Coordinates of C-alpha atoms in Angstrom, one line a residue:
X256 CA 6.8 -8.8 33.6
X257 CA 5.9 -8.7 30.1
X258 CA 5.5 -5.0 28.6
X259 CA 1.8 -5.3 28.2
X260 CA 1.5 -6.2 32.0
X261 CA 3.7 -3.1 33.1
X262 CA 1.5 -0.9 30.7
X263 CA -1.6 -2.4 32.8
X264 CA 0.5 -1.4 35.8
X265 CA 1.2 1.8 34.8
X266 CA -2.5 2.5 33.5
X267 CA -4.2 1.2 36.5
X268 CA -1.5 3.7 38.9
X269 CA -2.2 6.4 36.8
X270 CA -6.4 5.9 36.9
X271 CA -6.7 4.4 40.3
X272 CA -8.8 7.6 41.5
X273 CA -11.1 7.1 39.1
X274 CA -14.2 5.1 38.4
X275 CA -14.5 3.3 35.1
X276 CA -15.9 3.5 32.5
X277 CA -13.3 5.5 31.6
X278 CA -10.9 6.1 28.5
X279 CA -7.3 7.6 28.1
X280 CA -4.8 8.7 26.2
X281 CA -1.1 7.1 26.6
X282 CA 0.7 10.2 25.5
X283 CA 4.2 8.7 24.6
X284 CA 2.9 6.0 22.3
X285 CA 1.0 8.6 20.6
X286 CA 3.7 10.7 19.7
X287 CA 5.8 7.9 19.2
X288 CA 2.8 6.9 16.3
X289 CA 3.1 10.8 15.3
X290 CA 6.7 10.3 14.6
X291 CA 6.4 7.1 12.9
X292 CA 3.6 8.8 10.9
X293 CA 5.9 11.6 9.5
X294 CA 9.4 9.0 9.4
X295 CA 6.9 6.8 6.7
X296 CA 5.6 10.7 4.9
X297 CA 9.0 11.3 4.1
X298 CA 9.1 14.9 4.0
X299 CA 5.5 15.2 2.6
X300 CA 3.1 17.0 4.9
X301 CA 0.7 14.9 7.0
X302 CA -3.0 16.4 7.4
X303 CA -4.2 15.0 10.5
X304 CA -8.2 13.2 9.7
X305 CA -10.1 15.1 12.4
X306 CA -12.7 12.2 12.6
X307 CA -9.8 9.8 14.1
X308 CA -9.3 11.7 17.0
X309 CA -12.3 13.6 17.9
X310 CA -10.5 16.1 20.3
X311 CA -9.3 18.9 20.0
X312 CA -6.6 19.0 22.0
X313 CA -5.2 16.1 20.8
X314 CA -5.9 17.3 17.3
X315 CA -3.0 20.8 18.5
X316 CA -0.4 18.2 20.3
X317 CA -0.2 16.3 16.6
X318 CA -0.3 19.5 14.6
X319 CA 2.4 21.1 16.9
X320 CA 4.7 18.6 15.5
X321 CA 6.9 20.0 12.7
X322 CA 5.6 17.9 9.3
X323 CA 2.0 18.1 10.0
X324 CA -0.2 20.5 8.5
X325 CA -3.9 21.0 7.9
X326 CA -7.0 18.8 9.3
X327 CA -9.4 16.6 7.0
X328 CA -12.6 17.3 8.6
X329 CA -15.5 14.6 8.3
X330 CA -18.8 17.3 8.3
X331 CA -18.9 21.0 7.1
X332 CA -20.5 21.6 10.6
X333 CA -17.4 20.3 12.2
X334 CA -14.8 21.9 9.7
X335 CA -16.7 25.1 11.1
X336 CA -16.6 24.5 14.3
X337 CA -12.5 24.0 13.9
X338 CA -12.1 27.0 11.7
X339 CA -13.8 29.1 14.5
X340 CA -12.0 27.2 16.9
X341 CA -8.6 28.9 15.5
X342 CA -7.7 26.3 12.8
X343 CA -6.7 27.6 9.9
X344 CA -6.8 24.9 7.1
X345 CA -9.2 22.4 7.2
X346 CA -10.3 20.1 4.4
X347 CA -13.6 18.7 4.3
X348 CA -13.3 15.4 3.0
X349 CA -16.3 14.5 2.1
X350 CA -19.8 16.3 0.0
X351 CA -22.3 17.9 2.2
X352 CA -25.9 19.0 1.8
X353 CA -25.6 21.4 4.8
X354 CA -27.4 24.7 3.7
X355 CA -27.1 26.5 7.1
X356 CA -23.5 25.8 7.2
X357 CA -22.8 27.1 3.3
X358 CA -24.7 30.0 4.0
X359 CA -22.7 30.8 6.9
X360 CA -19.3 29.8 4.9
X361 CA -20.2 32.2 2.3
X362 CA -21.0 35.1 4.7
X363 CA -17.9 35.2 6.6
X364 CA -14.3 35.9 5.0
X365 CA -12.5 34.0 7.9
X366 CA -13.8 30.8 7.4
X367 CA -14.1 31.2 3.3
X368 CA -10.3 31.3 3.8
X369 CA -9.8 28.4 6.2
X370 CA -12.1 26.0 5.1
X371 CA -11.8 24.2 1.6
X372 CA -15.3 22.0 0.5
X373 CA -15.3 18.6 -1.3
X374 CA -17.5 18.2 -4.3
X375 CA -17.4 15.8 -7.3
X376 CA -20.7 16.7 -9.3
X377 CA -22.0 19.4 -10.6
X378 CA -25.4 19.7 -8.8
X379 CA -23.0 20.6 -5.5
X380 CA -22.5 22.9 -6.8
X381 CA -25.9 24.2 -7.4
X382 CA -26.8 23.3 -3.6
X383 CA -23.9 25.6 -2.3
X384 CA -25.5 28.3 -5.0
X385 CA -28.6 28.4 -3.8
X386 CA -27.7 28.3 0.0
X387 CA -25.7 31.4 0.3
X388 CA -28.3 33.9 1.1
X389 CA -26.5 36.9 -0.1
X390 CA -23.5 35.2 1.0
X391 CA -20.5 36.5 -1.7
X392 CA -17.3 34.9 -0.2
X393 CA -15.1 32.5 -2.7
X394 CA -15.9 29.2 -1.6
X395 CA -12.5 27.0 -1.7
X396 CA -13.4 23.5 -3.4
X397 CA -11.3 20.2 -3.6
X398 CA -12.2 17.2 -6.2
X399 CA -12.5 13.7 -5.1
X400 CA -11.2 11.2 -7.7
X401 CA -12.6 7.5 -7.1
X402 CA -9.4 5.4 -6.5
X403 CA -11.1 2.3 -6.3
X404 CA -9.4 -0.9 -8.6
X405 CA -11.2 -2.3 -11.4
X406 CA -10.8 -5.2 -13.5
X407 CA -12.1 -7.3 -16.2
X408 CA -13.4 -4.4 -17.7
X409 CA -15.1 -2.6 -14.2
X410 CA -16.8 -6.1 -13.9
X411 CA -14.9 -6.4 -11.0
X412 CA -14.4 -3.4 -8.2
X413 CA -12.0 -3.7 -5.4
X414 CA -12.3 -0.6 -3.0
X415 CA -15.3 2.1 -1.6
X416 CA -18.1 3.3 -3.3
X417 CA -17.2 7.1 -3.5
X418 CA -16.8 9.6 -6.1
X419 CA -18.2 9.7 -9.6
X420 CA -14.9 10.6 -11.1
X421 CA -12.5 8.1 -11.9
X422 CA -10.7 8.9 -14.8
X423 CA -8.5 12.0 -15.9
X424 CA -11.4 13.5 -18.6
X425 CA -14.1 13.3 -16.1
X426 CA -11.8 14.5 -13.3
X427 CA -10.9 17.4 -15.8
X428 CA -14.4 17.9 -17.1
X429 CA -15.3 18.3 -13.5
X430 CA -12.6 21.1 -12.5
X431 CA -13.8 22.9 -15.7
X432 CA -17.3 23.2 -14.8
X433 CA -15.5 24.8 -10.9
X434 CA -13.7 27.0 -13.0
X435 CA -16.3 28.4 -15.1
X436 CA -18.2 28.7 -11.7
X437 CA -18.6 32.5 -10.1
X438 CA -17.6 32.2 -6.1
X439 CA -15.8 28.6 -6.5
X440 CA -12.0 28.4 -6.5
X441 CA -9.9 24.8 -7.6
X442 CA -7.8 24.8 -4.8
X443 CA -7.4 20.6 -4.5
X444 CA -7.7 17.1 -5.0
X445 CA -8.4 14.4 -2.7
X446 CA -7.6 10.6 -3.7
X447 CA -8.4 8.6 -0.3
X448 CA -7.4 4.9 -1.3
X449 CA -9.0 3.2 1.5
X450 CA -8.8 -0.6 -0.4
X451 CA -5.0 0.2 0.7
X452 CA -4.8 2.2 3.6
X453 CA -7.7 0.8 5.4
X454 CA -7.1 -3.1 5.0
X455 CA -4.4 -4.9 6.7
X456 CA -2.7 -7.4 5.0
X457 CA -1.1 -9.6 7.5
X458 CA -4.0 -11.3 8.8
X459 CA -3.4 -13.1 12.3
X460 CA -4.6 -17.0 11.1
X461 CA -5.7 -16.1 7.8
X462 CA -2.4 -16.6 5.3
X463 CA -4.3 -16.8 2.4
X464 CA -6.5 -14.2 2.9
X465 CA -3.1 -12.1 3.7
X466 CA -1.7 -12.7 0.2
X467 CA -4.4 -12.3 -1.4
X468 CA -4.5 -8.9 -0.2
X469 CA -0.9 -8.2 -0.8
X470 CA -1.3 -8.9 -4.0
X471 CA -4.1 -6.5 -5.1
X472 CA -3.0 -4.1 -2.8
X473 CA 0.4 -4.0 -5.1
X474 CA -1.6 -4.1 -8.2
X475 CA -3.9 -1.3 -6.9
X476 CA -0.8 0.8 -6.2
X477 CA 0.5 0.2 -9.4
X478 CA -2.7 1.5 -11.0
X479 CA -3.3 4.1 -8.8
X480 CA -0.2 6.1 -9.0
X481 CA -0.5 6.3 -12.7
X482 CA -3.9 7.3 -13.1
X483 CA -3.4 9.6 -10.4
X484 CA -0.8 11.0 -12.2
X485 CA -2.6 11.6 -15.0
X486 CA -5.3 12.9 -13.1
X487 CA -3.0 15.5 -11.9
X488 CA -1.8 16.9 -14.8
X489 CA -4.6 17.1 -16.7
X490 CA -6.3 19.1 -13.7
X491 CA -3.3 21.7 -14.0
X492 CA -4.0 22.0 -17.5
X493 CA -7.5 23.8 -16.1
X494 CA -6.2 25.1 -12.9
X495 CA -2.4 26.0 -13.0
X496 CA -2.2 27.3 -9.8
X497 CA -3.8 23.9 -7.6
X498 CA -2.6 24.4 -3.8
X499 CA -2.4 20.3 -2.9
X500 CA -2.7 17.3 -3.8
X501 CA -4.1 14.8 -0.8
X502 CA -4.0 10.9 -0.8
X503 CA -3.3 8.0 1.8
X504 CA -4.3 6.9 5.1
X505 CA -2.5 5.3 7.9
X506 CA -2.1 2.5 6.0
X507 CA -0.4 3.3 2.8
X508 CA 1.6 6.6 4.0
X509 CA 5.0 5.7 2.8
X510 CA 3.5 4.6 -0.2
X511 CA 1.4 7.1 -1.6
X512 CA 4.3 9.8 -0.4
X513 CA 6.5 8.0 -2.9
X514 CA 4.3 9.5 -5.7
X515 CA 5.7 12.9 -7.3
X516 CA 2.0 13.5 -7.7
X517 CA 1.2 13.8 -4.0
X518 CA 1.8 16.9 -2.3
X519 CA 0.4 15.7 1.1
X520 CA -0.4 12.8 3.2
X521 CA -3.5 12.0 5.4
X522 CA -3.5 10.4 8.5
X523 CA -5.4 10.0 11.4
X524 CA -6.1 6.7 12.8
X525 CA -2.1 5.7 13.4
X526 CA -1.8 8.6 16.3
X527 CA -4.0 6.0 18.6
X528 CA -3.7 3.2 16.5
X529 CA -6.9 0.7 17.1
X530 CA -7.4 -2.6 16.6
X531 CA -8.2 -3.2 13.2
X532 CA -4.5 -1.3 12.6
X533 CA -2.7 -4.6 13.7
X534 CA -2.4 -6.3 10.8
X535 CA -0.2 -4.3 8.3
X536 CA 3.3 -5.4 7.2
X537 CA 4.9 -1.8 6.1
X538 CA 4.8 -0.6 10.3
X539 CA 3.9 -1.7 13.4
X540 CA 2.2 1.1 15.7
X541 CA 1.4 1.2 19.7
X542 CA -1.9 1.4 20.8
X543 CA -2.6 4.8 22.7
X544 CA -5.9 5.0 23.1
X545 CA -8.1 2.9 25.1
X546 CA -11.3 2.4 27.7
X547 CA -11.5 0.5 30.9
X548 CA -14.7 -1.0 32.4
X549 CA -15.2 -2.1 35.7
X550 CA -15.6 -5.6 37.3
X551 CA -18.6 -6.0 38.5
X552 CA -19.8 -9.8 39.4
X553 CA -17.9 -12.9 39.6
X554 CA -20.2 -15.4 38.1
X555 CA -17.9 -18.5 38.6
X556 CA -14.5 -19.8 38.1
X557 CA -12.3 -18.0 34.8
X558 CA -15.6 -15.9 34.3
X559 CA -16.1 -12.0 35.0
X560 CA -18.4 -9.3 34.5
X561 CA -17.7 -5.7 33.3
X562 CA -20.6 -2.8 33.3
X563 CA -21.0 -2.3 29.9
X564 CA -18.2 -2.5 27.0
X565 CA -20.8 -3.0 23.8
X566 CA -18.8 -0.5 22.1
X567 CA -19.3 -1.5 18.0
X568 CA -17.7 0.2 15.2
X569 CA -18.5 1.2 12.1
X570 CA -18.8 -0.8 8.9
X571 CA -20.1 -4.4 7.7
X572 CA -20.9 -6.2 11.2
X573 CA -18.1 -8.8 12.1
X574 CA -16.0 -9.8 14.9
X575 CA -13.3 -7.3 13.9
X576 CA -15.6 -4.5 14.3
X577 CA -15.8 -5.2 18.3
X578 CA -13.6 -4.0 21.3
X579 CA -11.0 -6.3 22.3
X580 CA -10.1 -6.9 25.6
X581 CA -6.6 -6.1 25.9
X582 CA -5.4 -5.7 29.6
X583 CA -5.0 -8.2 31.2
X584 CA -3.9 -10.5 28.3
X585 CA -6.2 -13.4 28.1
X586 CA -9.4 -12.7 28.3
X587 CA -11.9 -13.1 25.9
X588 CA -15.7 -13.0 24.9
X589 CA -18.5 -15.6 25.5
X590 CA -19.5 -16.4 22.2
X591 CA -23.0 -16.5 23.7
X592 CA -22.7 -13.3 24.4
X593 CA -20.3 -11.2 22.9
X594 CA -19.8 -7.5 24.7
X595 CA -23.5 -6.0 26.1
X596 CA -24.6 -2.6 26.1
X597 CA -25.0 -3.3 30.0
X598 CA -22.7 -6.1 30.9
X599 CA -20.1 -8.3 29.1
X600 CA -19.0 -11.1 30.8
X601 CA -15.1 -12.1 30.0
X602 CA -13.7 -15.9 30.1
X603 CA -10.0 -16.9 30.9
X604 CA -8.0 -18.0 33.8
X605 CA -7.1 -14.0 34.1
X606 CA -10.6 -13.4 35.5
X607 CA -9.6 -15.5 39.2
X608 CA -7.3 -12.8 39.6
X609 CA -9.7 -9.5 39.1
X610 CA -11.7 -8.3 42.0
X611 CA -14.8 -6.3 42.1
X612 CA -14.1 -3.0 41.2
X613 CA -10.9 -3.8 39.1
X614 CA -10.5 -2.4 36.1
X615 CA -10.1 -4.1 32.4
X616 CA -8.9 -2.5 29.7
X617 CA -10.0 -2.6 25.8
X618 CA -9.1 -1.4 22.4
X619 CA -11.6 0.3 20.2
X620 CA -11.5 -1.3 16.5
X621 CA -11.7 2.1 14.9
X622 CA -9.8 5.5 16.4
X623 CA -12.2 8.2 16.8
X624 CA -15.5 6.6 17.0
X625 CA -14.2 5.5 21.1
X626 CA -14.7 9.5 21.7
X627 CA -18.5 8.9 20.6
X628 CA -18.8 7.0 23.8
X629 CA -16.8 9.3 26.1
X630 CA -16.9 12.8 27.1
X631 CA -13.1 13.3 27.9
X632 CA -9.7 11.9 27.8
X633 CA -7.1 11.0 30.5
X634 CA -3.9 11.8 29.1
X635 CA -1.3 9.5 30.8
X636 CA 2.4 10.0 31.3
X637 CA 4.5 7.3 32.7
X638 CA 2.4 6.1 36.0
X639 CA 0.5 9.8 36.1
X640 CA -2.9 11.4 34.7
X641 CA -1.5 14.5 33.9
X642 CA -4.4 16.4 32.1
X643 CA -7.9 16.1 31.4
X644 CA -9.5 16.8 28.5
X645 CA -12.7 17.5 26.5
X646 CA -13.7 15.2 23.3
X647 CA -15.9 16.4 20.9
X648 CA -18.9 15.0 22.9
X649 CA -17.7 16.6 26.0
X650 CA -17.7 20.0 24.0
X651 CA -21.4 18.9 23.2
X652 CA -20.5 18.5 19.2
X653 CA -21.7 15.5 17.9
X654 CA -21.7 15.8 14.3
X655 CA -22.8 12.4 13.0

């Protein structure tokens, strides 16, 4: 039996009282991906991204661990929500235009203290101004510096379309204008190089494509690490007393902890490890999480039918953005048809051997955005569901 046919065996022991559609959690492959996590950080403290797990228990199992600290939240409602929740040190990482939240952020000393804001232009600032209603708390801000790679003289842009400040004056310029600011305190700076951490670059079939992408990712390190640098010192220069200094991703944690400029790490989609995390060189994780959908009709020979399963992620529309049947190994889409918001039917000689009412499993190609679809998670140890519990949308928070 090969492991990923005992892992079916195990999953479908552990789940056979329940009805699918139904998602879990396989607890020892994701704290064996939360120990790889810190192995690659070196030392450096891992903030766990909130919006690749989406549950908050899972989000206190990972930050139990000794070497994580601190979530990266994805909305200021959210980063709320946690803070009142008990977390203490969340990081918003991206700008929000949420006046009801910064009004209550500025009226309450508790979460003025646990939750630091992400701005990277002045008129932010203005917004959070004029939304405090009387509000008088210190808001904690953090500055986003744009990591992305450019060449031939910014003719050319490798990597996301996200801050305004890219290099050290502007960054500096920026955490003057904070500082001048009544009720805003420099606390951070956030560099999320996603062109790196976010891209695999081992490519199943695609060689050239992988080299490619080897190749600028090295030359986008290079880059990165000594304009980030530079960044960082001349944001000292204005703020002396800066608490952290946040960059990475799953993808590039031993990397960007290798900088003397980083004082933390972020991480979040390596504790379930998806899909579109199987094609990186520097580690190799184990999927945790994934959702099974039943068998429901047998069209014909190699051919079966699950409810459902049209599970897409986010970002440009491709095949890599789909689910992947995973368990039991073989099976794959009808091109005709791809997975269905009702049905997807699956081809391969694995489908004579599923009966009605079987279950097939499926990996997610992002990490959280699976919890969007599900309102809790079986946590599974060895052949057993041993708890049950709530994702965000089972708490009845959907923030995006």
């Amino acid at each position: 039996m090969t492991a990923r046919a005992a892992d079916r065996a195990r999953y479908d022991r552990a789940t056979a009282h329940l009805d699918a559609p139904v998602a879990i959690v396989d607890l020892e492959a994701f704290d064996a991906n939360a120990d790889d996590l810190l192995r690659r950080a070196g030392g450096k403290p891992v903030r766990v991204a909130s919006k690749s797990v989406r549950c908050r228990a899972l989000l206190e199992r990972a930050l139990a661990k000794d070497g994580f600290a601190g979530i990266m939240s994805f909305t200021l409602a959210e980063s709320l929500w946690l803070a009142r929740s008990g977390f203490d040190d969340v990081l918003l990482a991206y700008p929000s235009a949420d006046r009801a939240g910064f009004a209550e952020l500025a009226a309450d000393p508790k979460l003025a203290a646990a939750v630091t804001v992400m701005v990277d232009d002045p008129a932010q600032l203005d917004l959070i101004d004029a939304a405090r209603e009387g509000g008088g708390e210190v808001v904690r801000v953090c500055l986003e510096l744009d990591t992305s790679l450019k060449l031939l003289g910014g003719r050319v842009r490798v990597g996301a379309r996200r801050s305004p400040l890219y290099s050290p004056a502007q960054v500096a310029e920026m955490a003057r204008t904070v500082a001048r600011r009544p009720g805003f305190r420099l606390v951070g700076i956030m560099a999320y190089e996603g062109h790196i951490a976010g891209v695999g670059d081992a490519v199943a079939g695609r060689p050239l494509r992988s080299r490619v992408v080897r190749l600028m990712q090295a030359a986008a390190r290079r880059e990165l690490a000594e304009r980030r640098a530079a960044v960082v010192r001349a944001v000292r220069a204005v703020a002396p007393d800066l608490e952290f200094v946040n960059g990475g991703g799953t993808g590039s944690v031993q990397h960007t902890a290798a900088e003397t400029a980083v004082t933390e790490i972020a991480a979040g989609s390596g504790l379930y490890v998806p899909r579109l995390f199987d094609n990186y060189t520097s580690f190799r994780g184990r999927p945790a999480a994934l959702f099974a959908q039943p068998v429901v009709r047998r069209p014909g020979v190699g051919i079966v039918t699950v409810l459902g399963g049209g599970y897409p992620a986010s970002g440009v529309a491709g095949q890599d953005r789909l689910p992947v049947p995973y368990l039991p190994e073989g099976l794959r889409y009808d091109p005709q048809e791809g997975p269905g918001e009702v049905q997807t039917p699956l081809l391969g000689s694995p489908a004579d051997d599923l009966l009605i009412g079987d279950k097939v499993w499926f990996r997610h190609a992002k990490a959280g955005e699976l919890c969007e679809r599900f309102d809790a998670l079986h946590l599974v140890e060895g052949d057993r569901v041993t708890a049950t519990v709530p994702t965000y949308r089972g708490e009845g928070r959907t923030f995006l």
